[in-house]
Short mmCIF file of C-alpha atoms and ligand atoms in Angstrom, two decimals:
data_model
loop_
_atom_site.label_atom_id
_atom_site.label_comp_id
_atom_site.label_asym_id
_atom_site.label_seq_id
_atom_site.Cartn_x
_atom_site.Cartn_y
_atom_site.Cartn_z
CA UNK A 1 -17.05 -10.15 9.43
CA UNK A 2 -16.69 -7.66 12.12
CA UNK A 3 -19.33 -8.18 14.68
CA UNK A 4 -17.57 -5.49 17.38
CA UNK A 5 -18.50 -2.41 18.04
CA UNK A 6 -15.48 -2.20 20.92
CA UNK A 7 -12.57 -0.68 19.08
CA UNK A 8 -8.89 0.38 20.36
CA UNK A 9 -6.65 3.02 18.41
CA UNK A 10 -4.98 1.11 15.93
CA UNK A 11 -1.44 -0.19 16.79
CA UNK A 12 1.49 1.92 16.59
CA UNK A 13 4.89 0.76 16.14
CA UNK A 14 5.74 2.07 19.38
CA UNK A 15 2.77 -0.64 20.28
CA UNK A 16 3.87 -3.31 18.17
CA UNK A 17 7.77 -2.96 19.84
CA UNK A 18 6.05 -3.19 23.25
CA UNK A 19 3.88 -6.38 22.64
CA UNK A 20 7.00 -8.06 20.77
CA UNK A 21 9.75 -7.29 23.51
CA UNK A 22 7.19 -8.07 26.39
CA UNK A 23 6.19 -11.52 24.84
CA UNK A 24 9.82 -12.20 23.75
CA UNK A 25 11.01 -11.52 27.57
CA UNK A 26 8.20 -13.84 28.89
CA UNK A 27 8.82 -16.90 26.89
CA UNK A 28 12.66 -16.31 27.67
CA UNK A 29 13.56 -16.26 24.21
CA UNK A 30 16.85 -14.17 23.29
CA UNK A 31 15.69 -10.29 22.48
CA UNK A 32 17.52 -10.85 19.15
CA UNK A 33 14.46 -12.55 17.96
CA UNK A 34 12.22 -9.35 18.66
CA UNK A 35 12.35 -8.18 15.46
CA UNK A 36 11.26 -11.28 13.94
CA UNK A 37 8.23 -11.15 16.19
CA UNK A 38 7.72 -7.27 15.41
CA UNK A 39 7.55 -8.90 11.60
CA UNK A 40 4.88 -11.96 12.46
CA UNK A 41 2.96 -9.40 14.22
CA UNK A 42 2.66 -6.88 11.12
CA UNK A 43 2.26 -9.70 8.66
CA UNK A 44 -0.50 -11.05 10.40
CA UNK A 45 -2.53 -7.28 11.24
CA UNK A 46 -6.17 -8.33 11.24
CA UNK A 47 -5.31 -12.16 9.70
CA UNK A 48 -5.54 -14.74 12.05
CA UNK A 49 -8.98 -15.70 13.38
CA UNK A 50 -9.20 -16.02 16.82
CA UNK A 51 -12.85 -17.45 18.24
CA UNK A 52 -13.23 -17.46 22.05
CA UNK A 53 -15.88 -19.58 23.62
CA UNK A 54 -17.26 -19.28 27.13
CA UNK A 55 -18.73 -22.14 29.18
CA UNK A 56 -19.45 -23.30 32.68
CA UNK A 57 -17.21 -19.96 33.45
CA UNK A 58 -17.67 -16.75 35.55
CA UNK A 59 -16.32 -14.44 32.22
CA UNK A 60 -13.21 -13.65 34.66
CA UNK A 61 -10.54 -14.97 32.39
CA UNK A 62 -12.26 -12.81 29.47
CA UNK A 63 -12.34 -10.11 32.08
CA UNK A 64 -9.05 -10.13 33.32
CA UNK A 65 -7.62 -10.29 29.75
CA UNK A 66 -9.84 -7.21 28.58
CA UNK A 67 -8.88 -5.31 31.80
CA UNK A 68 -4.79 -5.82 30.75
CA UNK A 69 -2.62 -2.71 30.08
CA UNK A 70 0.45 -4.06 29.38
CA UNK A 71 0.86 -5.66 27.14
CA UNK A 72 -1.80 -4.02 25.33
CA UNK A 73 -4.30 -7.41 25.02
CA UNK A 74 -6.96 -5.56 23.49
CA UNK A 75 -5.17 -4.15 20.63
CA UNK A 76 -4.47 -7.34 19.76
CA UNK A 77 -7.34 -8.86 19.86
CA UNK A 78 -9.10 -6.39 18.45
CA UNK A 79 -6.70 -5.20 15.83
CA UNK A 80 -3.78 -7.71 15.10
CA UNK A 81 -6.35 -10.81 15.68
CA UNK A 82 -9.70 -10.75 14.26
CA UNK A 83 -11.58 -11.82 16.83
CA UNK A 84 -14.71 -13.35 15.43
CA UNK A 85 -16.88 -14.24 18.56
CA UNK A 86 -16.28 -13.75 21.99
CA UNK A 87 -20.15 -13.99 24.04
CA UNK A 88 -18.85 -11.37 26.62
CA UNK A 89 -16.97 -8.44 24.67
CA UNK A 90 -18.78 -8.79 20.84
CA UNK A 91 -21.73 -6.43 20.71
CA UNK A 92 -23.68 -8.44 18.14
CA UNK A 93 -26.18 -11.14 19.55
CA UNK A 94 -28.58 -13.99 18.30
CA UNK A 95 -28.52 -15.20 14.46
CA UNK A 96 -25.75 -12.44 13.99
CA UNK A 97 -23.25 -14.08 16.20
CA UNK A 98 -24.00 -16.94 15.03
CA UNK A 99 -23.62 -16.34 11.69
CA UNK A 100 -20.69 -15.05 12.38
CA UNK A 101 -19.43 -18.24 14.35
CA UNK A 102 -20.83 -20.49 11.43
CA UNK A 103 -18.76 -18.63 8.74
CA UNK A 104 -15.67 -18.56 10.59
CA UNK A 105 -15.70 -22.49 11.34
CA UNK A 106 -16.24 -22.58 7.75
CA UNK A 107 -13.16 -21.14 6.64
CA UNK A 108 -11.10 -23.23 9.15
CA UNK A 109 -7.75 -22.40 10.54
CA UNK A 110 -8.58 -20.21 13.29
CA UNK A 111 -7.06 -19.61 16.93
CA UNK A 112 -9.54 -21.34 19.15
CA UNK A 113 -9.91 -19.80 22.90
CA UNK A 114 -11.99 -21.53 25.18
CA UNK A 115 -12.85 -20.30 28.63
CA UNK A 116 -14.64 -22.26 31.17
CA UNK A 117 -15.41 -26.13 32.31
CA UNK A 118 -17.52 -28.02 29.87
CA UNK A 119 -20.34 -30.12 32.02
CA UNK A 120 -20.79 -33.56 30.20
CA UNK A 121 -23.52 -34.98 32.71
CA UNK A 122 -27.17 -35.60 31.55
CA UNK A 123 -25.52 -35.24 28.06
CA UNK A 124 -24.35 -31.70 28.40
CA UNK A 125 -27.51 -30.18 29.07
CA UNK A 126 -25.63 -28.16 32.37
CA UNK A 127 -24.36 -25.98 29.76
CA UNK A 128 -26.28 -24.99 26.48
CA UNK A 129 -26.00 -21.85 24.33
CA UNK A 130 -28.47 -21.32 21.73
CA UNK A 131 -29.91 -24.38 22.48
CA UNK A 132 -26.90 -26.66 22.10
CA UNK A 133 -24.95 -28.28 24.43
CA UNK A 134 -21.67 -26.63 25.40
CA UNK A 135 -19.90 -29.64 24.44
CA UNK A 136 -21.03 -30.21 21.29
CA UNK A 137 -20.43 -26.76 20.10
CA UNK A 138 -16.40 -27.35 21.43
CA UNK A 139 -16.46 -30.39 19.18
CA UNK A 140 -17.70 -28.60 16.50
CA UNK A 141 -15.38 -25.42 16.76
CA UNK A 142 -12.45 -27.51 17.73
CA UNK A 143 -12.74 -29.84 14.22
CA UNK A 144 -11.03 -27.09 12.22
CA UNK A 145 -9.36 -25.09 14.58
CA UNK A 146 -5.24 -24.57 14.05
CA UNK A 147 -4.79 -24.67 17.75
CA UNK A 148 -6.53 -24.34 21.17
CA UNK A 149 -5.75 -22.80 23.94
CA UNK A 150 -7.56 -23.55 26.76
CA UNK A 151 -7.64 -20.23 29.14
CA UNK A 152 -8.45 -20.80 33.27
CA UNK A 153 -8.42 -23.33 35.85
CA UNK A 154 -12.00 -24.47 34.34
CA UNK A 155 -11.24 -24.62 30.82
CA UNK A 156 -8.45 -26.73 31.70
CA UNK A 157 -8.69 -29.09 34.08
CA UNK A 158 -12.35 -28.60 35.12
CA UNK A 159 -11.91 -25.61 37.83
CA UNK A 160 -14.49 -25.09 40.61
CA UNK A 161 -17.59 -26.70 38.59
CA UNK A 162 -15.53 -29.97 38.90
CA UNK A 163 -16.68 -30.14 42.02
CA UNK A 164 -20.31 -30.03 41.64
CA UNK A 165 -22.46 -32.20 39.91
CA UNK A 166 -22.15 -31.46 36.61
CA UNK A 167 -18.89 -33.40 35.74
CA UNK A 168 -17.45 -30.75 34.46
CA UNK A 169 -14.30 -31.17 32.47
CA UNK A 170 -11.06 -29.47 31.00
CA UNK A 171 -10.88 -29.94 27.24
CA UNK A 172 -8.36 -32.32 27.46
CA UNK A 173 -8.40 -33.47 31.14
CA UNK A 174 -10.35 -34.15 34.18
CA UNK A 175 -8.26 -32.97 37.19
CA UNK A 176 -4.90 -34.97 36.57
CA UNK A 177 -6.37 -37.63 34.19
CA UNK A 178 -7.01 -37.19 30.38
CA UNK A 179 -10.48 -37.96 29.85
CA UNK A 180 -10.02 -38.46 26.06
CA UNK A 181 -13.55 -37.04 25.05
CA UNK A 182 -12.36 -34.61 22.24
CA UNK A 183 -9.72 -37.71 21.04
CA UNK A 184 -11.88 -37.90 17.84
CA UNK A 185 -11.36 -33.84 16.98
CA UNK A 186 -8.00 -34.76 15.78
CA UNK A 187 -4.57 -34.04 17.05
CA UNK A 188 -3.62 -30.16 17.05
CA UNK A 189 -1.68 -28.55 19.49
CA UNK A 190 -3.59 -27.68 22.90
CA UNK A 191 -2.20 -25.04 25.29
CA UNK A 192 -3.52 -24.92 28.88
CA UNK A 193 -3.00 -21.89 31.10
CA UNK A 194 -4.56 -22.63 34.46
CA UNK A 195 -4.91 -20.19 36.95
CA UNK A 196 -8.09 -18.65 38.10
CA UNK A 197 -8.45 -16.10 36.15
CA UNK A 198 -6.55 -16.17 33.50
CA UNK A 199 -3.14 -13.95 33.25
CA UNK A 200 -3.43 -12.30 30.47
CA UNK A 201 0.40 -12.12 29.08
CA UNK A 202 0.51 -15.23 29.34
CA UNK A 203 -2.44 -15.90 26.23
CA UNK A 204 -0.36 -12.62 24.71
CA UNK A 205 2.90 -14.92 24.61
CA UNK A 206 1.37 -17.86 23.30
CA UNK A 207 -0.38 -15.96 20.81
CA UNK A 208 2.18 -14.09 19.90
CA UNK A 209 4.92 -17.05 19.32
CA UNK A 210 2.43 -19.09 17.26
CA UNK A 211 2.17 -16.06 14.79
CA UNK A 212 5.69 -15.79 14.66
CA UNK A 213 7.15 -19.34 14.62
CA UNK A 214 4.07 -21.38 13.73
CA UNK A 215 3.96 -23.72 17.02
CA UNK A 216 3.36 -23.63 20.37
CA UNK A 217 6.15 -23.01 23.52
CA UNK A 218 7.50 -26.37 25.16
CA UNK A 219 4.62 -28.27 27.32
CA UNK A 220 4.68 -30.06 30.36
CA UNK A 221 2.72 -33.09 30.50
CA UNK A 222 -0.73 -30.67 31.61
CA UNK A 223 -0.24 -29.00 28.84
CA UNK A 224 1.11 -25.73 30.37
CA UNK A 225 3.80 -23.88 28.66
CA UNK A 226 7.06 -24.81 30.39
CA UNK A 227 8.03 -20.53 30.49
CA UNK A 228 5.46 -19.83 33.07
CA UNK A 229 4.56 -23.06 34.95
CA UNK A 230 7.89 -24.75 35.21
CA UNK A 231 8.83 -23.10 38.66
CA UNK A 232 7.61 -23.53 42.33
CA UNK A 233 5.88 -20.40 44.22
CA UNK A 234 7.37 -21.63 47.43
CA UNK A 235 10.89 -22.36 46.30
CA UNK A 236 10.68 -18.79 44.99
CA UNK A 237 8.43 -17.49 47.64
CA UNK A 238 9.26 -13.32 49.55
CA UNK A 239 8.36 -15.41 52.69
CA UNK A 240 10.13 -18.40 52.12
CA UNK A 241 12.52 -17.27 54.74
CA UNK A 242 10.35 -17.11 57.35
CA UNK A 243 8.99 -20.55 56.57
CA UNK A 244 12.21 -21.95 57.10
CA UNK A 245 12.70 -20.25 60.61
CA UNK A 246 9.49 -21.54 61.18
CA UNK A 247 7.93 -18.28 61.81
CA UNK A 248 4.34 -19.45 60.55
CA UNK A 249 0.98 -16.93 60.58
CA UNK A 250 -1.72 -18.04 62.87
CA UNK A 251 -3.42 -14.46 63.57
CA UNK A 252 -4.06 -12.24 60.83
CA UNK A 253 -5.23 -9.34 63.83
CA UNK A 254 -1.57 -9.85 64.99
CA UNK A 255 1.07 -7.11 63.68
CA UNK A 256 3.35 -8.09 64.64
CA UNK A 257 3.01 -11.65 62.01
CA UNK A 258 2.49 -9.47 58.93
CA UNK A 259 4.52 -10.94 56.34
CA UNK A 260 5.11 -14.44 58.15
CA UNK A 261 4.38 -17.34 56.25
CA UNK A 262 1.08 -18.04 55.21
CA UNK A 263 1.33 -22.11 55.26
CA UNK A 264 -0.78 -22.85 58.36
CA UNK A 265 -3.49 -20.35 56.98
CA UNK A 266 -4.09 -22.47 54.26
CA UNK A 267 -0.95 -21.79 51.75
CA UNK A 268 -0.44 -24.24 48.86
CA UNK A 269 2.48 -22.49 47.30
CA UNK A 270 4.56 -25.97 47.95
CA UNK A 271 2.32 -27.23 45.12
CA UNK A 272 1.69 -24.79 43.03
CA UNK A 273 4.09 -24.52 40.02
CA UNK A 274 3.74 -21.03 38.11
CA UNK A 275 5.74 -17.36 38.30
CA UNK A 276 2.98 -15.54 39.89
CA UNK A 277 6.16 -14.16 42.18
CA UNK A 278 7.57 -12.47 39.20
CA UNK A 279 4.95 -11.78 37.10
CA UNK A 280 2.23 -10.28 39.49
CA UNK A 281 -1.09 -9.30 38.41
CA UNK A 282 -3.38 -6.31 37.92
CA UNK A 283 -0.72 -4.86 35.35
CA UNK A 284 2.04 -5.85 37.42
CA UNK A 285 0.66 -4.50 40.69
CA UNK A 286 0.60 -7.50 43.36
CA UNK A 287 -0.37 -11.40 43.65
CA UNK A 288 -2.25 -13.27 46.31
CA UNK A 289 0.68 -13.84 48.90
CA UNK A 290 2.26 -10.47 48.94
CA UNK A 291 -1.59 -9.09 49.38
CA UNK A 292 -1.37 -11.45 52.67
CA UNK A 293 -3.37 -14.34 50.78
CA UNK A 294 -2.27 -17.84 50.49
CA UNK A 295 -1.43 -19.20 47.69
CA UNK A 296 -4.47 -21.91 46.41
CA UNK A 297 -2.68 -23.56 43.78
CA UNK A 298 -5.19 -22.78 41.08
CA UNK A 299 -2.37 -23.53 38.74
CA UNK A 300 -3.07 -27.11 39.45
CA UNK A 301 -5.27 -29.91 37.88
CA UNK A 302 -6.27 -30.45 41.26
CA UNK A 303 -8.20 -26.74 42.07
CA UNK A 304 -10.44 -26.60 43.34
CA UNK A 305 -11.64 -30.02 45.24
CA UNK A 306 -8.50 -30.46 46.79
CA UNK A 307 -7.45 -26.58 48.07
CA UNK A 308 -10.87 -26.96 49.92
CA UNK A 309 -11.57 -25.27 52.14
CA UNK A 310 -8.73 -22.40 51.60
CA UNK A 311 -7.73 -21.17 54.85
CA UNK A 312 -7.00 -24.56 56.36
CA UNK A 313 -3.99 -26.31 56.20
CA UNK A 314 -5.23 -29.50 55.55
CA UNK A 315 -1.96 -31.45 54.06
CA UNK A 316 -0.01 -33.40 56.10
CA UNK A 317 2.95 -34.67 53.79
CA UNK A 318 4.56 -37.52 52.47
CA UNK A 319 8.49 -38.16 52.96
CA UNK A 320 10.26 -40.51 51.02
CA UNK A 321 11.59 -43.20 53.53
CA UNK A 322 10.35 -40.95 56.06
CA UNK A 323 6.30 -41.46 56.09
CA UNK A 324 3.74 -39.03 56.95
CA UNK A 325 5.00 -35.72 58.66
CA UNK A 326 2.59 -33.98 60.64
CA UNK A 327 3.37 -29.89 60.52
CA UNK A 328 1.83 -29.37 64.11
CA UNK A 329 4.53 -31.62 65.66
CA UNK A 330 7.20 -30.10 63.45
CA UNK A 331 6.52 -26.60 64.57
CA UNK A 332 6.95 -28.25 67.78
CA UNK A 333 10.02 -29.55 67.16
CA UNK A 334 11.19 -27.04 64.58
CA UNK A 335 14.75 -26.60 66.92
CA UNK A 336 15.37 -30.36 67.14
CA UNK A 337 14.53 -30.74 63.32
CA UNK A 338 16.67 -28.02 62.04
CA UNK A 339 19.45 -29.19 64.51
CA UNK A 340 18.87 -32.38 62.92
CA UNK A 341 19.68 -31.22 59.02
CA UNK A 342 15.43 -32.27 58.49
CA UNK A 343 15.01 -28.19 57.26
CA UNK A 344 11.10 -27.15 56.88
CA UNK A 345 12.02 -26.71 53.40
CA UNK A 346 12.61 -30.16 53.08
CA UNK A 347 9.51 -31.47 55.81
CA UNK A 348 7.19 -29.62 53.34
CA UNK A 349 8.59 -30.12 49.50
CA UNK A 350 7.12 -30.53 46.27
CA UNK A 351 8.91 -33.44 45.54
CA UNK A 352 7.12 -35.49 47.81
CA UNK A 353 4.01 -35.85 45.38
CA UNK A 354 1.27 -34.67 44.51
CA UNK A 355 -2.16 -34.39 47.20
CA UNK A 356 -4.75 -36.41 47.62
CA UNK A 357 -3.25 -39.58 45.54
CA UNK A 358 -4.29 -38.45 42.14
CA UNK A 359 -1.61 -40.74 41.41
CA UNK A 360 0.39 -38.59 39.23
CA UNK A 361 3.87 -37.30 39.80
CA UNK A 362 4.95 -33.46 40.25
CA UNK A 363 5.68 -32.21 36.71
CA UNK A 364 8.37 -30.25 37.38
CA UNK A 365 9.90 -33.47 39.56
CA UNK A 366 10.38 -35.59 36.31
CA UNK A 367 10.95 -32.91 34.25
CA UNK A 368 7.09 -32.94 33.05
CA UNK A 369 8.27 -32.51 29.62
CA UNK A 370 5.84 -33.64 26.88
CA UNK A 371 7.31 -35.44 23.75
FE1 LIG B 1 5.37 -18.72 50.72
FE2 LIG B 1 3.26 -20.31 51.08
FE3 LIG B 1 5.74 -21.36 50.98
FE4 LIG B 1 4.95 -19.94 53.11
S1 LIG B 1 4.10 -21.94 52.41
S2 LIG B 1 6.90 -19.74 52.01
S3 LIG B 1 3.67 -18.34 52.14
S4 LIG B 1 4.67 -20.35 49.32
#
């Protein structure tokens, strides 16, 4: 059942070779398997359902995704994929849609998207569509779904709603901590990619490897493909050198800073583990710290509660053996510390856990690999 109206040219070859090389180079598999995903992607023209629900959300992940160029996202959503229901791009509305949504639950074996936190205070009733709870509709698209991918710092791990009163939840987790509310849905593979919004080639990939291989990329224990959140911004970070001189931003008015580090103007990029840095956004245009923005970690299970309020550095951290480090006094002492061997990289390092005593380990630290 085609319920859009929205339609792209159909897919070329030259289209198909694009989408396949671009995902292949982003999950850092070998190019010699591009062909194979050129095949999966032909075999599957128009098969595999794909149903995308939206939530407590903003529609920015949906957005962000429909606004991609490269890789073409909405040629494949709207031409490989059959999309089946989507609230924000389908045209059709009311007992249509639903209809729609009904049939395709049906039939079972679908792609299942979801977008935005789910609110399971006062029984759900934060978040209804059509009269239901937002919950219970997951529960009941997630029964026969083939896989989910949960798309967004919201959808994830509970985003900015988390911290209002709504107790607004990931589909698998509440900040760090599995919440086990979907355990009785049945065990299918769930793919989390955080980040507020969603970047779009990184749903592409995912979607594109589980047509070709039949599973999902390696996971770290969020849930977040290995490929694209297995690597620190500020290990990786274009002002990481000026960190380490200790040549920190305190005036954005001042020229003469432009392109210091952003770390006492709020940057979490010591926590944040994704490839924003390489990637970029807006088709490959920019990301947040080269556009003189600090990194929030919205990557994390944490985002938003603990990033809050964004422009303030408001982490002290933890050394092991060491204690408590306050940044203030190092920049005071930056001289004597380097002198010492103690360099900023190492006053201010992922590996000294993560914030506000969630309790749970860096992933990358311990390898984060799920079994
Ligand atoms: Fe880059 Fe932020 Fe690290 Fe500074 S603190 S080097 S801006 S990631």
């Amino acid at each position: 059942m085609d319920i859009f109206e929205l339609r792209t040219p159909e897919l070329t070859r030259r289209d198909f070779l694009k989408v396949a090389s671009a995902a292949v180079a982003l999950l850092g598999l070998s190019q010699a398997l591009t062909p194979k995903v050129v095949k999966a992607l032909e075999e599957s023209l128009g098969k595999p359902a794909v149903v995308w629900l939206e939530g407590q959300d903003c529609a920015g992940c949906v957005e962000s995704f429909l606004n991609s160029l490269e890789p073409p996202a909405t040629s494949i959503l709207l031409d490989t994929i059959s999309l089946r229901y989507n609230e924000t791009a389908m045209a059709a509305s009311g007992h249509q849609a639903e209809d729609a949504l009904a049939k395709t639950i049906e039939e079972g074996g679908y792609i299942l998207v979801i977008e935005g936190a789910i609110p399971l205070a006062e029984d759900g009733l934060f978040c209804t569509i059509g009269g239901k709870p937002f919950k219970d509709i997951v529960r009941e698209t997630a029964k026969n779904a083939a896989a989910i991918v949960c798309v967004g710092s919201c959808a994830t791990y509970g985003g900015i709603p988390r911290s209002g009163p709504t107790d607004a939840v990931g589909y698998l987790f509440r900040g760090t901590q599995k919440h086990h509310y979907y355990d009785d849905v049945g065990n299918k593979p769930v793919i989390n990619l955080p980040t507020c919004p969603l970047h779009c080639e990184r749903l592409v990939a995912v979607i594109v490897h589980y047509l070709t291989f039949g599973t999902v990329p390696e996971l770290d224990k969020f849930h977040r493909p290995v490929a694209f959140y297995g690597e620190n911004q500020h290990e990786n970070c274009e002002r990481r050198g000026h960190f380490d001189a200790g040549r920190f931003l305190t005036d954005w008015g001042d020229p003469s800073q432009q392109g210091w580090c952003l770390y006492l103007k709020g940057c979490k990029g010591p926590w944040a583990n994704q490839d924003c840095w390489k990637r970029l956004w807006n088709n490959r245009t920019n990301y947040c710290i080269k556009a003189n923005h600090p990194c929030v970690a919205c990557s994390e299970p944490e985002f938003y509660e603990s990033v809050s309020p964004m422009y303030e550095r408001q982490f002290d951290t933890e050394l092991p053996g060491i204690g408590r480090v306050d940044i203030d006094k190092v920049m005071a002492t930056v001289g004597g510390a380097v002198a010492a061997g103690v360099g900023l990289d190492m006053l201010v390092s992922r590996a000294t856990g993560r914030w506000k005593g969630d309790g749970e380990e860096s992933a990358k630290k311990d390898g984060g690999k799920e079994s």
